[in-house]
Short mmCIF file of N, CA, C and O in Angstrom, two decimals:
data_model
loop_
_atom_site.label_atom_id
_atom_site.label_comp_id
_atom_site.label_asym_id
_atom_site.label_seq_id
_atom_site.Cartn_x
_atom_site.Cartn_y
_atom_site.Cartn_z
N ILE X 139 -29.42 -152.88 -26.58
CA ILE X 139 -29.32 -154.03 -27.47
C ILE X 139 -28.85 -153.54 -28.83
O ILE X 139 -29.31 -152.54 -29.33
N ASN X 140 -27.94 -154.28 -29.38
CA ASN X 140 -27.31 -153.89 -30.62
C ASN X 140 -28.25 -154.08 -31.81
O ASN X 140 -28.81 -155.15 -32.00
N ALA X 141 -28.41 -153.04 -32.60
CA ALA X 141 -29.31 -153.11 -33.75
C ALA X 141 -28.83 -154.10 -34.79
O ALA X 141 -29.63 -154.71 -35.49
N GLU X 142 -27.52 -154.29 -34.90
CA GLU X 142 -26.97 -155.20 -35.90
C GLU X 142 -26.52 -156.50 -35.26
O GLU X 142 -25.61 -157.16 -35.74
N TYR X 143 -27.18 -156.89 -34.21
CA TYR X 143 -26.86 -158.11 -33.46
C TYR X 143 -26.68 -159.29 -34.40
O TYR X 143 -27.52 -159.57 -35.24
N GLY X 144 -25.55 -159.96 -34.25
CA GLY X 144 -25.33 -161.20 -34.99
C GLY X 144 -24.67 -161.05 -36.34
O GLY X 144 -24.32 -162.03 -36.95
N ARG X 145 -24.45 -159.84 -36.81
CA ARG X 145 -23.82 -159.68 -38.11
C ARG X 145 -22.31 -159.85 -37.99
O ARG X 145 -21.68 -159.33 -37.09
N VAL X 146 -21.73 -160.58 -38.93
CA VAL X 146 -20.29 -160.87 -38.91
C VAL X 146 -19.47 -159.59 -38.88
O VAL X 146 -18.46 -159.49 -38.20
N SER X 147 -19.90 -158.54 -39.57
CA SER X 147 -19.17 -157.28 -39.61
C SER X 147 -19.05 -156.65 -38.22
O SER X 147 -18.19 -155.80 -38.00
N MET X 148 -19.87 -157.05 -37.28
CA MET X 148 -19.84 -156.47 -35.95
C MET X 148 -18.58 -156.87 -35.17
O MET X 148 -18.24 -156.22 -34.20
N TRP X 149 -17.87 -157.92 -35.60
CA TRP X 149 -16.64 -158.33 -34.91
C TRP X 149 -15.66 -157.16 -34.81
O TRP X 149 -15.00 -156.98 -33.80
N THR X 150 -15.61 -156.34 -35.83
CA THR X 150 -14.68 -155.21 -35.83
C THR X 150 -15.09 -154.14 -34.82
O THR X 150 -14.27 -153.30 -34.45
N HIS X 151 -16.32 -154.15 -34.36
CA HIS X 151 -16.81 -153.15 -33.40
C HIS X 151 -16.68 -153.60 -31.95
O HIS X 151 -17.02 -152.85 -31.05
N ILE X 152 -16.21 -154.81 -31.74
CA ILE X 152 -16.00 -155.31 -30.39
C ILE X 152 -14.56 -155.02 -30.00
O ILE X 152 -13.63 -155.41 -30.71
N ALA X 153 -14.37 -154.33 -28.88
CA ALA X 153 -13.00 -154.07 -28.41
C ALA X 153 -12.41 -155.38 -27.90
O ALA X 153 -13.09 -156.15 -27.22
N LYS X 154 -11.16 -155.63 -28.26
CA LYS X 154 -10.48 -156.84 -27.83
C LYS X 154 -9.15 -156.46 -27.20
O LYS X 154 -8.49 -155.55 -27.66
N GLU X 155 -8.80 -157.15 -26.11
CA GLU X 155 -7.56 -156.84 -25.42
C GLU X 155 -6.91 -158.11 -24.94
O GLU X 155 -7.50 -158.88 -24.19
N GLN X 156 -5.68 -158.35 -25.40
CA GLN X 156 -4.92 -159.50 -24.92
C GLN X 156 -4.26 -159.12 -23.60
O GLN X 156 -3.68 -158.04 -23.48
N CYS X 157 -4.35 -160.00 -22.62
CA CYS X 157 -3.86 -159.73 -21.27
C CYS X 157 -2.96 -160.87 -20.79
O CYS X 157 -3.12 -162.01 -21.22
N THR X 158 -2.09 -160.55 -19.86
CA THR X 158 -1.38 -161.60 -19.14
C THR X 158 -2.41 -162.28 -18.22
O THR X 158 -3.49 -161.73 -18.00
N ILE X 159 -2.06 -163.41 -17.67
CA ILE X 159 -2.97 -164.09 -16.75
C ILE X 159 -3.31 -163.18 -15.57
O ILE X 159 -4.48 -163.00 -15.22
N GLU X 160 -2.29 -162.57 -14.99
CA GLU X 160 -2.50 -161.69 -13.83
C GLU X 160 -3.38 -160.49 -14.20
O GLU X 160 -4.29 -160.12 -13.46
N ASN X 161 -3.12 -159.91 -15.35
CA ASN X 161 -3.91 -158.76 -15.79
C ASN X 161 -5.36 -159.15 -16.06
O ASN X 161 -6.27 -158.40 -15.74
N LEU X 162 -5.57 -160.33 -16.65
CA LEU X 162 -6.94 -160.81 -16.89
C LEU X 162 -7.67 -160.99 -15.56
O LEU X 162 -8.83 -160.60 -15.43
N GLN X 163 -6.98 -161.54 -14.58
CA GLN X 163 -7.59 -161.72 -13.26
C GLN X 163 -7.96 -160.36 -12.65
O GLN X 163 -9.06 -160.20 -12.11
N GLN X 164 -7.07 -159.39 -12.74
CA GLN X 164 -7.32 -158.06 -12.18
C GLN X 164 -8.47 -157.35 -12.89
O GLN X 164 -9.34 -156.76 -12.25
N LYS X 165 -8.47 -157.41 -14.21
CA LYS X 165 -9.53 -156.73 -14.97
C LYS X 165 -10.88 -157.40 -14.73
O LYS X 165 -11.90 -156.71 -14.62
N THR X 166 -10.91 -158.71 -14.65
CA THR X 166 -12.16 -159.41 -14.36
C THR X 166 -12.68 -158.98 -12.99
O THR X 166 -13.87 -158.69 -12.84
N LYS X 167 -11.81 -158.92 -12.01
CA LYS X 167 -12.19 -158.48 -10.67
C LYS X 167 -12.74 -157.05 -10.72
O LYS X 167 -13.77 -156.75 -10.11
N GLY X 168 -12.10 -156.19 -11.49
CA GLY X 168 -12.57 -154.81 -11.61
C GLY X 168 -13.97 -154.72 -12.19
O GLY X 168 -14.82 -154.02 -11.64
N TYR X 169 -14.23 -155.45 -13.25
CA TYR X 169 -15.58 -155.43 -13.84
C TYR X 169 -16.59 -156.08 -12.91
O TYR X 169 -17.72 -155.61 -12.77
N ALA X 170 -16.21 -157.17 -12.25
CA ALA X 170 -17.13 -157.85 -11.32
C ALA X 170 -17.47 -156.95 -10.13
O ALA X 170 -18.63 -156.87 -9.72
N ASP X 171 -16.47 -156.27 -9.60
CA ASP X 171 -16.69 -155.42 -8.43
C ASP X 171 -17.51 -154.17 -8.74
O ASP X 171 -18.12 -153.59 -7.85
N GLN X 172 -17.53 -153.76 -10.01
CA GLN X 172 -18.34 -152.59 -10.39
C GLN X 172 -19.83 -152.87 -10.23
O GLN X 172 -20.63 -151.97 -10.07
N LYS X 173 -20.21 -154.14 -10.35
CA LYS X 173 -21.59 -154.60 -10.19
C LYS X 173 -22.58 -153.93 -11.14
O LYS X 173 -23.75 -153.80 -10.85
N LYS X 174 -22.06 -153.50 -12.31
CA LYS X 174 -22.98 -152.90 -13.28
C LYS X 174 -22.84 -153.50 -14.67
O LYS X 174 -23.64 -153.21 -15.54
N ASN X 175 -21.82 -154.33 -14.89
CA ASN X 175 -21.60 -154.93 -16.19
C ASN X 175 -21.75 -156.45 -16.12
O ASN X 175 -21.23 -157.08 -15.21
N TYR X 176 -22.47 -157.03 -17.06
CA TYR X 176 -22.54 -158.47 -17.15
C TYR X 176 -21.25 -158.98 -17.77
O TYR X 176 -20.63 -158.29 -18.58
N PHE X 177 -20.85 -160.19 -17.40
CA PHE X 177 -19.63 -160.76 -17.97
C PHE X 177 -19.75 -162.29 -18.01
O PHE X 177 -20.53 -162.88 -17.28
N TYR X 178 -18.98 -162.89 -18.90
CA TYR X 178 -18.98 -164.33 -19.09
C TYR X 178 -17.55 -164.80 -19.28
O TYR X 178 -16.80 -164.22 -20.06
N ILE X 179 -17.17 -165.85 -18.58
CA ILE X 179 -15.82 -166.41 -18.64
C ILE X 179 -15.87 -167.68 -19.48
O ILE X 179 -16.71 -168.55 -19.25
N GLY X 180 -14.97 -167.79 -20.45
CA GLY X 180 -14.96 -168.97 -21.30
C GLY X 180 -13.58 -169.31 -21.81
O GLY X 180 -12.59 -168.64 -21.50
N VAL X 181 -13.51 -170.36 -22.60
CA VAL X 181 -12.26 -170.82 -23.20
C VAL X 181 -12.46 -171.08 -24.68
O VAL X 181 -13.59 -171.33 -25.13
N ALA X 182 -11.37 -171.03 -25.41
CA ALA X 182 -11.41 -171.31 -26.84
C ALA X 182 -10.18 -172.13 -27.21
O ALA X 182 -9.08 -171.88 -26.71
N CYS X 183 -10.37 -173.12 -28.07
CA CYS X 183 -9.25 -173.90 -28.59
C CYS X 183 -8.41 -173.03 -29.51
O CYS X 183 -8.93 -172.11 -30.14
N LYS X 184 -7.13 -173.32 -29.60
CA LYS X 184 -6.25 -172.57 -30.48
C LYS X 184 -6.72 -172.70 -31.93
O LYS X 184 -6.99 -173.79 -32.41
N ASP X 185 -6.83 -171.56 -32.58
CA ASP X 185 -7.20 -171.51 -33.99
C ASP X 185 -6.51 -170.30 -34.59
O ASP X 185 -7.08 -169.22 -34.68
N GLY X 186 -5.25 -170.45 -34.94
CA GLY X 186 -4.46 -169.30 -35.39
C GLY X 186 -3.94 -168.55 -34.18
O GLY X 186 -3.55 -169.15 -33.18
N ASP X 187 -3.98 -167.21 -34.24
CA ASP X 187 -3.54 -166.44 -33.08
C ASP X 187 -4.64 -166.38 -32.02
O ASP X 187 -5.75 -166.88 -32.23
N ALA X 188 -4.32 -165.79 -30.88
CA ALA X 188 -5.26 -165.78 -29.74
C ALA X 188 -6.57 -165.09 -30.10
O ALA X 188 -7.65 -165.58 -29.77
N GLU X 189 -6.50 -163.93 -30.77
CA GLU X 189 -7.73 -163.21 -31.11
C GLU X 189 -8.60 -164.03 -32.06
O GLU X 189 -9.82 -164.09 -31.90
N ASN X 190 -7.99 -164.67 -33.03
CA ASN X 190 -8.77 -165.49 -33.96
C ASN X 190 -9.40 -166.69 -33.24
O ASN X 190 -10.51 -167.09 -33.56
N SER X 191 -8.69 -167.23 -32.26
CA SER X 191 -9.25 -168.34 -31.48
C SER X 191 -10.55 -167.91 -30.80
O SER X 191 -11.55 -168.63 -30.81
N VAL X 192 -10.54 -166.70 -30.22
CA VAL X 192 -11.74 -166.18 -29.57
C VAL X 192 -12.83 -165.91 -30.60
O VAL X 192 -14.00 -166.23 -30.39
N LYS X 193 -12.44 -165.36 -31.73
CA LYS X 193 -13.41 -165.06 -32.79
C LYS X 193 -14.12 -166.34 -33.24
O LYS X 193 -15.33 -166.33 -33.49
N GLN X 194 -13.38 -167.44 -33.33
CA GLN X 194 -13.97 -168.69 -33.79
C GLN X 194 -14.97 -169.28 -32.80
O GLN X 194 -15.77 -170.14 -33.16
N ARG X 195 -14.97 -168.81 -31.55
CA ARG X 195 -16.00 -169.23 -30.58
C ARG X 195 -17.35 -168.63 -30.95
O ARG X 195 -18.38 -169.04 -30.46
N GLY X 196 -17.30 -167.61 -31.80
CA GLY X 196 -18.53 -167.00 -32.28
C GLY X 196 -18.93 -165.80 -31.46
O GLY X 196 -18.42 -165.54 -30.37
N PHE X 197 -19.85 -165.05 -32.00
CA PHE X 197 -20.44 -163.91 -31.32
C PHE X 197 -21.79 -163.68 -31.93
O PHE X 197 -22.11 -164.20 -32.99
N GLY X 198 -22.61 -162.92 -31.22
CA GLY X 198 -23.97 -162.73 -31.69
C GLY X 198 -24.71 -164.06 -31.64
O GLY X 198 -24.62 -164.80 -30.67
N LYS X 199 -25.42 -164.38 -32.68
CA LYS X 199 -26.24 -165.60 -32.69
C LYS X 199 -25.41 -166.87 -32.68
O LYS X 199 -25.93 -167.95 -32.42
N GLN X 200 -24.10 -166.75 -32.93
CA GLN X 200 -23.24 -167.95 -32.94
C GLN X 200 -22.70 -168.30 -31.56
O GLN X 200 -22.09 -169.33 -31.39
N HIS X 201 -22.85 -167.44 -30.57
CA HIS X 201 -22.37 -167.74 -29.22
C HIS X 201 -23.57 -167.84 -28.28
O HIS X 201 -24.42 -166.96 -28.25
N HIS X 202 -23.61 -168.90 -27.52
CA HIS X 202 -24.80 -169.19 -26.70
C HIS X 202 -25.14 -168.09 -25.70
O HIS X 202 -26.32 -167.82 -25.47
N ILE X 203 -24.15 -167.40 -25.14
CA ILE X 203 -24.46 -166.34 -24.17
C ILE X 203 -24.98 -165.10 -24.89
O ILE X 203 -25.98 -164.50 -24.47
N ASP X 204 -24.31 -164.69 -25.97
CA ASP X 204 -24.79 -163.53 -26.74
C ASP X 204 -26.22 -163.77 -27.20
O ASP X 204 -27.07 -162.88 -27.13
N LYS X 205 -26.48 -164.98 -27.66
CA LYS X 205 -27.82 -165.34 -28.14
C LYS X 205 -28.83 -165.27 -26.99
O LYS X 205 -29.92 -164.73 -27.15
N LYS X 206 -28.43 -165.78 -25.82
CA LYS X 206 -29.33 -165.81 -24.67
C LYS X 206 -29.72 -164.41 -24.21
O LYS X 206 -30.88 -164.15 -23.88
N ILE X 207 -28.76 -163.47 -24.20
CA ILE X 207 -29.06 -162.12 -23.72
C ILE X 207 -29.32 -161.14 -24.86
O ILE X 207 -29.57 -159.97 -24.63
N ASN X 208 -29.26 -161.64 -26.10
CA ASN X 208 -29.56 -160.85 -27.29
C ASN X 208 -28.68 -159.60 -27.40
O ASN X 208 -29.16 -158.50 -27.67
N GLN X 209 -27.39 -159.82 -27.17
CA GLN X 209 -26.44 -158.70 -27.22
C GLN X 209 -25.05 -159.25 -27.51
O GLN X 209 -24.72 -160.36 -27.07
N ILE X 210 -24.25 -158.50 -28.25
CA ILE X 210 -22.85 -158.88 -28.42
C ILE X 210 -22.03 -158.17 -27.35
O ILE X 210 -22.43 -157.11 -26.85
N PRO X 211 -20.87 -158.72 -26.99
CA PRO X 211 -20.06 -158.06 -25.97
C PRO X 211 -19.48 -156.75 -26.48
O PRO X 211 -19.25 -156.59 -27.68
N ASP X 212 -19.26 -155.84 -25.56
CA ASP X 212 -18.59 -154.58 -25.91
C ASP X 212 -17.08 -154.75 -25.86
O ASP X 212 -16.34 -154.03 -26.52
N LEU X 213 -16.63 -155.71 -25.06
CA LEU X 213 -15.21 -155.94 -24.84
C LEU X 213 -14.96 -157.42 -24.62
O LEU X 213 -15.74 -158.08 -23.93
N ILE X 214 -13.88 -157.91 -25.21
CA ILE X 214 -13.44 -159.28 -24.94
C ILE X 214 -11.99 -159.20 -24.48
O ILE X 214 -11.12 -158.78 -25.23
N LEU X 215 -11.77 -159.59 -23.23
CA LEU X 215 -10.42 -159.71 -22.69
C LEU X 215 -9.99 -161.14 -22.91
O LEU X 215 -10.80 -162.06 -22.74
N HIS X 216 -8.74 -161.37 -23.28
CA HIS X 216 -8.30 -162.75 -23.48
C HIS X 216 -6.82 -162.89 -23.21
O HIS X 216 -6.06 -161.93 -23.30
N THR X 217 -6.42 -164.11 -22.87
CA THR X 217 -5.01 -164.41 -22.65
C THR X 217 -4.32 -164.66 -23.99
O THR X 217 -4.98 -164.78 -25.03
N GLN X 218 -3.02 -164.80 -23.91
CA GLN X 218 -2.28 -165.32 -25.04
C GLN X 218 -2.53 -166.83 -25.06
O GLN X 218 -3.21 -167.37 -24.20
N GLU X 219 -1.97 -167.53 -26.03
CA GLU X 219 -2.10 -168.97 -26.10
C GLU X 219 -1.44 -169.60 -24.87
O GLU X 219 -0.34 -169.24 -24.49
N LEU X 220 -2.16 -170.52 -24.24
CA LEU X 220 -1.67 -171.22 -23.04
C LEU X 220 -1.81 -172.72 -23.24
O LEU X 220 -2.65 -173.17 -24.03
N VAL X 221 -1.05 -173.49 -22.49
CA VAL X 221 -1.20 -174.95 -22.53
C VAL X 221 -2.51 -175.32 -21.84
O VAL X 221 -3.02 -174.59 -20.99
N ARG X 222 -3.05 -176.47 -22.21
CA ARG X 222 -4.37 -176.91 -21.76
C ARG X 222 -4.53 -176.83 -20.24
O ARG X 222 -5.54 -176.31 -19.75
N ASN X 223 -3.57 -177.34 -19.47
CA ASN X 223 -3.72 -177.33 -18.02
C ASN X 223 -3.86 -175.92 -17.48
O ASN X 223 -4.65 -175.68 -16.56
N SER X 224 -3.11 -174.97 -18.03
CA SER X 224 -3.21 -173.57 -17.59
C SER X 224 -4.56 -172.97 -17.97
O SER X 224 -5.15 -172.23 -17.18
N VAL X 225 -5.04 -173.28 -19.17
CA VAL X 225 -6.34 -172.79 -19.62
C VAL X 225 -7.44 -173.28 -18.68
O VAL X 225 -8.25 -172.50 -18.17
N CYS X 226 -7.47 -174.57 -18.44
CA CYS X 226 -8.53 -175.16 -17.62
C CYS X 226 -8.46 -174.69 -16.17
O CYS X 226 -9.48 -174.42 -15.55
N SER X 227 -7.25 -174.57 -15.65
CA SER X 227 -7.07 -174.11 -14.28
C SER X 227 -7.52 -172.66 -14.10
O SER X 227 -8.22 -172.33 -13.15
N LEU X 228 -7.11 -171.80 -15.04
CA LEU X 228 -7.49 -170.38 -14.95
C LEU X 228 -8.99 -170.21 -15.12
O LEU X 228 -9.63 -169.48 -14.34
N GLU X 229 -9.58 -170.88 -16.10
CA GLU X 229 -11.02 -170.76 -16.29
C GLU X 229 -11.77 -171.22 -15.05
O GLU X 229 -12.67 -170.54 -14.55
N SER X 230 -11.40 -172.37 -14.53
CA SER X 230 -12.06 -172.92 -13.35
C SER X 230 -11.93 -171.98 -12.16
O SER X 230 -12.90 -171.74 -11.44
N SER X 231 -10.74 -171.43 -11.97
CA SER X 231 -10.50 -170.51 -10.85
C SER X 231 -11.35 -169.24 -10.98
O SER X 231 -11.96 -168.78 -10.00
N LEU X 232 -11.40 -168.67 -12.18
CA LEU X 232 -12.20 -167.45 -12.39
C LEU X 232 -13.69 -167.72 -12.17
O LEU X 232 -14.38 -166.95 -11.50
N ILE X 233 -14.17 -168.82 -12.72
CA ILE X 233 -15.59 -169.14 -12.57
C ILE X 233 -15.91 -169.41 -11.10
O ILE X 233 -16.93 -168.93 -10.58
N GLU X 234 -15.05 -170.14 -10.43
CA GLU X 234 -15.29 -170.43 -9.01
C GLU X 234 -15.35 -169.12 -8.20
O GLU X 234 -16.17 -168.98 -7.30
N THR X 235 -14.49 -168.18 -8.54
CA THR X 235 -14.45 -166.90 -7.83
C THR X 235 -15.71 -166.06 -8.08
O THR X 235 -16.24 -165.45 -7.16
N TYR X 236 -16.19 -166.04 -9.32
CA TYR X 236 -17.25 -165.09 -9.70
C TYR X 236 -18.62 -165.70 -9.97
O TYR X 236 -19.57 -164.98 -10.23
N LEU X 237 -18.74 -167.01 -9.88
CA LEU X 237 -20.00 -167.68 -10.22
C LEU X 237 -21.20 -167.11 -9.46
O LEU X 237 -22.28 -167.00 -10.01
N HIS X 238 -21.00 -166.72 -8.22
CA HIS X 238 -22.13 -166.26 -7.41
C HIS X 238 -22.36 -164.75 -7.50
O HIS X 238 -23.24 -164.23 -6.82
N TYR X 239 -21.57 -164.09 -8.34
CA TYR X 239 -21.81 -162.66 -8.56
C TYR X 239 -23.06 -162.53 -9.42
O TYR X 239 -23.25 -163.28 -10.39
N LYS X 240 -23.91 -161.61 -9.08
CA LYS X 240 -25.20 -161.44 -9.76
C LYS X 240 -25.05 -161.25 -11.27
O LYS X 240 -25.87 -161.72 -12.05
N ARG X 241 -23.99 -160.57 -11.70
CA ARG X 241 -23.85 -160.25 -13.12
C ARG X 241 -22.94 -161.22 -13.88
O ARG X 241 -22.65 -161.00 -15.05
N CYS X 242 -22.52 -162.29 -13.23
CA CYS X 242 -21.74 -163.32 -13.91
C CYS X 242 -22.72 -164.21 -14.67
O CYS X 242 -23.67 -164.73 -14.09
N LEU X 243 -22.50 -164.38 -15.95
CA LEU X 243 -23.43 -165.14 -16.80
C LEU X 243 -23.09 -166.63 -16.90
O LEU X 243 -23.76 -167.36 -17.60
N ASN X 244 -22.05 -167.06 -16.20
CA ASN X 244 -21.70 -168.48 -16.20
C ASN X 244 -22.69 -169.23 -15.31
O ASN X 244 -22.88 -168.86 -14.16
N GLY X 245 -23.30 -170.27 -15.84
CA GLY X 245 -24.30 -171.00 -15.09
C GLY X 245 -23.74 -172.15 -14.27
O GLY X 245 -24.27 -172.52 -13.25
N ILE X 246 -22.64 -172.74 -14.75
CA ILE X 246 -22.03 -173.86 -14.05
C ILE X 246 -20.52 -173.71 -14.11
O ILE X 246 -20.00 -172.99 -14.97
N ASN X 247 -19.82 -174.39 -13.25
CA ASN X 247 -18.37 -174.35 -13.27
C ASN X 247 -17.89 -174.92 -14.60
O ASN X 247 -18.31 -175.98 -15.03
N GLY X 248 -17.00 -174.22 -15.25
CA GLY X 248 -16.57 -174.56 -16.60
C GLY X 248 -15.53 -175.65 -16.71
O GLY X 248 -15.17 -176.03 -17.81
N SER X 249 -15.01 -176.18 -15.62
CA SER X 249 -13.92 -177.14 -15.71
C SER X 249 -14.33 -178.42 -16.45
O SER X 249 -13.50 -179.05 -17.08
N ASP X 250 -15.59 -178.80 -16.37
CA ASP X 250 -16.04 -180.00 -17.07
C ASP X 250 -16.15 -179.78 -18.58
O ASP X 250 -16.21 -180.72 -19.34
N ASN X 251 -16.18 -178.53 -18.99
CA ASN X 251 -16.35 -178.20 -20.40
C ASN X 251 -15.11 -177.54 -20.98
O ASN X 251 -15.19 -176.81 -21.94
N CYS X 252 -13.95 -177.77 -20.39
CA CYS X 252 -12.73 -177.12 -20.84
C CYS X 252 -12.30 -177.69 -22.19
O CYS X 252 -12.84 -178.70 -22.66
N ILE X 253 -11.33 -177.04 -22.79
CA ILE X 253 -10.85 -177.46 -24.11
C ILE X 253 -10.27 -178.86 -24.10
O ILE X 253 -9.80 -179.33 -23.07
N THR X 254 -10.32 -179.50 -25.23
CA THR X 254 -9.71 -180.82 -25.37
C THR X 254 -8.43 -180.75 -26.17
O THR X 254 -7.68 -181.72 -26.22
N SER X 255 -8.15 -179.61 -26.80
CA SER X 255 -6.91 -179.46 -27.57
C SER X 255 -5.74 -179.19 -26.62
O SER X 255 -5.93 -178.93 -25.43
N ASP X 256 -4.53 -179.24 -27.14
CA ASP X 256 -3.33 -179.05 -26.32
C ASP X 256 -3.15 -177.61 -25.85
O ASP X 256 -2.54 -177.38 -24.81
N THR X 257 -3.66 -176.65 -26.62
CA THR X 257 -3.50 -175.24 -26.26
C THR X 257 -4.80 -174.48 -26.53
O THR X 257 -5.65 -174.93 -27.30
N GLY X 258 -4.90 -173.32 -25.89
CA GLY X 258 -6.08 -172.48 -26.10
C GLY X 258 -5.94 -171.17 -25.35
O GLY X 258 -4.85 -170.83 -24.88
N VAL X 259 -7.04 -170.44 -25.25
CA VAL X 259 -7.05 -169.16 -24.55
C VAL X 259 -8.25 -169.10 -23.61
O VAL X 259 -9.25 -169.78 -23.81
N VAL X 260 -8.12 -168.28 -22.59
CA VAL X 260 -9.22 -167.96 -21.67
C VAL X 260 -9.69 -166.58 -22.05
O VAL X 260 -8.88 -165.68 -22.32
N TYR X 261 -11.00 -166.38 -22.10
CA TYR X 261 -11.52 -165.05 -22.43
C TYR X 261 -12.63 -164.66 -21.46
O TYR X 261 -13.26 -165.50 -20.82
N VAL X 262 -12.84 -163.35 -21.34
CA VAL X 262 -13.93 -162.80 -20.55
C VAL X 262 -14.68 -161.84 -21.46
O VAL X 262 -14.10 -160.88 -21.97
N ARG X 263 -15.94 -162.14 -21.71
CA ARG X 263 -16.80 -161.28 -22.50
C ARG X 263 -17.45 -160.29 -21.55
O ARG X 263 -18.05 -160.70 -20.56
N VAL X 264 -17.34 -159.00 -21.85
CA VAL X 264 -17.90 -157.97 -20.98
C VAL X 264 -18.98 -157.22 -21.75
O VAL X 264 -18.75 -156.76 -22.87
N TYR X 265 -20.14 -157.11 -21.14
CA TYR X 265 -21.29 -156.41 -21.72
C TYR X 265 -21.49 -155.15 -20.90
O TYR X 265 -22.00 -155.21 -19.78
N LEU X 266 -21.05 -154.01 -21.43
CA LEU X 266 -21.10 -152.76 -20.68
C LEU X 266 -22.52 -152.27 -20.55
O LEU X 266 -23.31 -152.35 -21.49
N ASP X 267 -22.85 -151.80 -19.37
CA ASP X 267 -24.19 -151.30 -19.09
C ASP X 267 -24.29 -149.82 -19.36
O ASP X 267 -23.39 -149.08 -19.19
#
């Protein structure tokens, strides 16, 4: 558990990687198949560039999953900006694929909670064990 959990300065200590859709799918599968890292799949509305969009979803006490497990992610994988239909489809597909994995932190299928803006990003928060 991170000693500085929830501090804004911690954003700089989280590794971030922008991925193509295919690469995000492959990397998510890799972390899921390792069965040792917790992960969470989510979406963010466009807010500047892709990384800033993810940042605006919050981390630490500002993000419901980080708050629930009392830890910030070690890595955030995210797509570039995508149109809404692509965002919702990719998120739904990833959650459907990994929802029953023991270390997937998504509690319900995310398609009902997808973005309402025209564009956004899909991200995967990875908590390294």
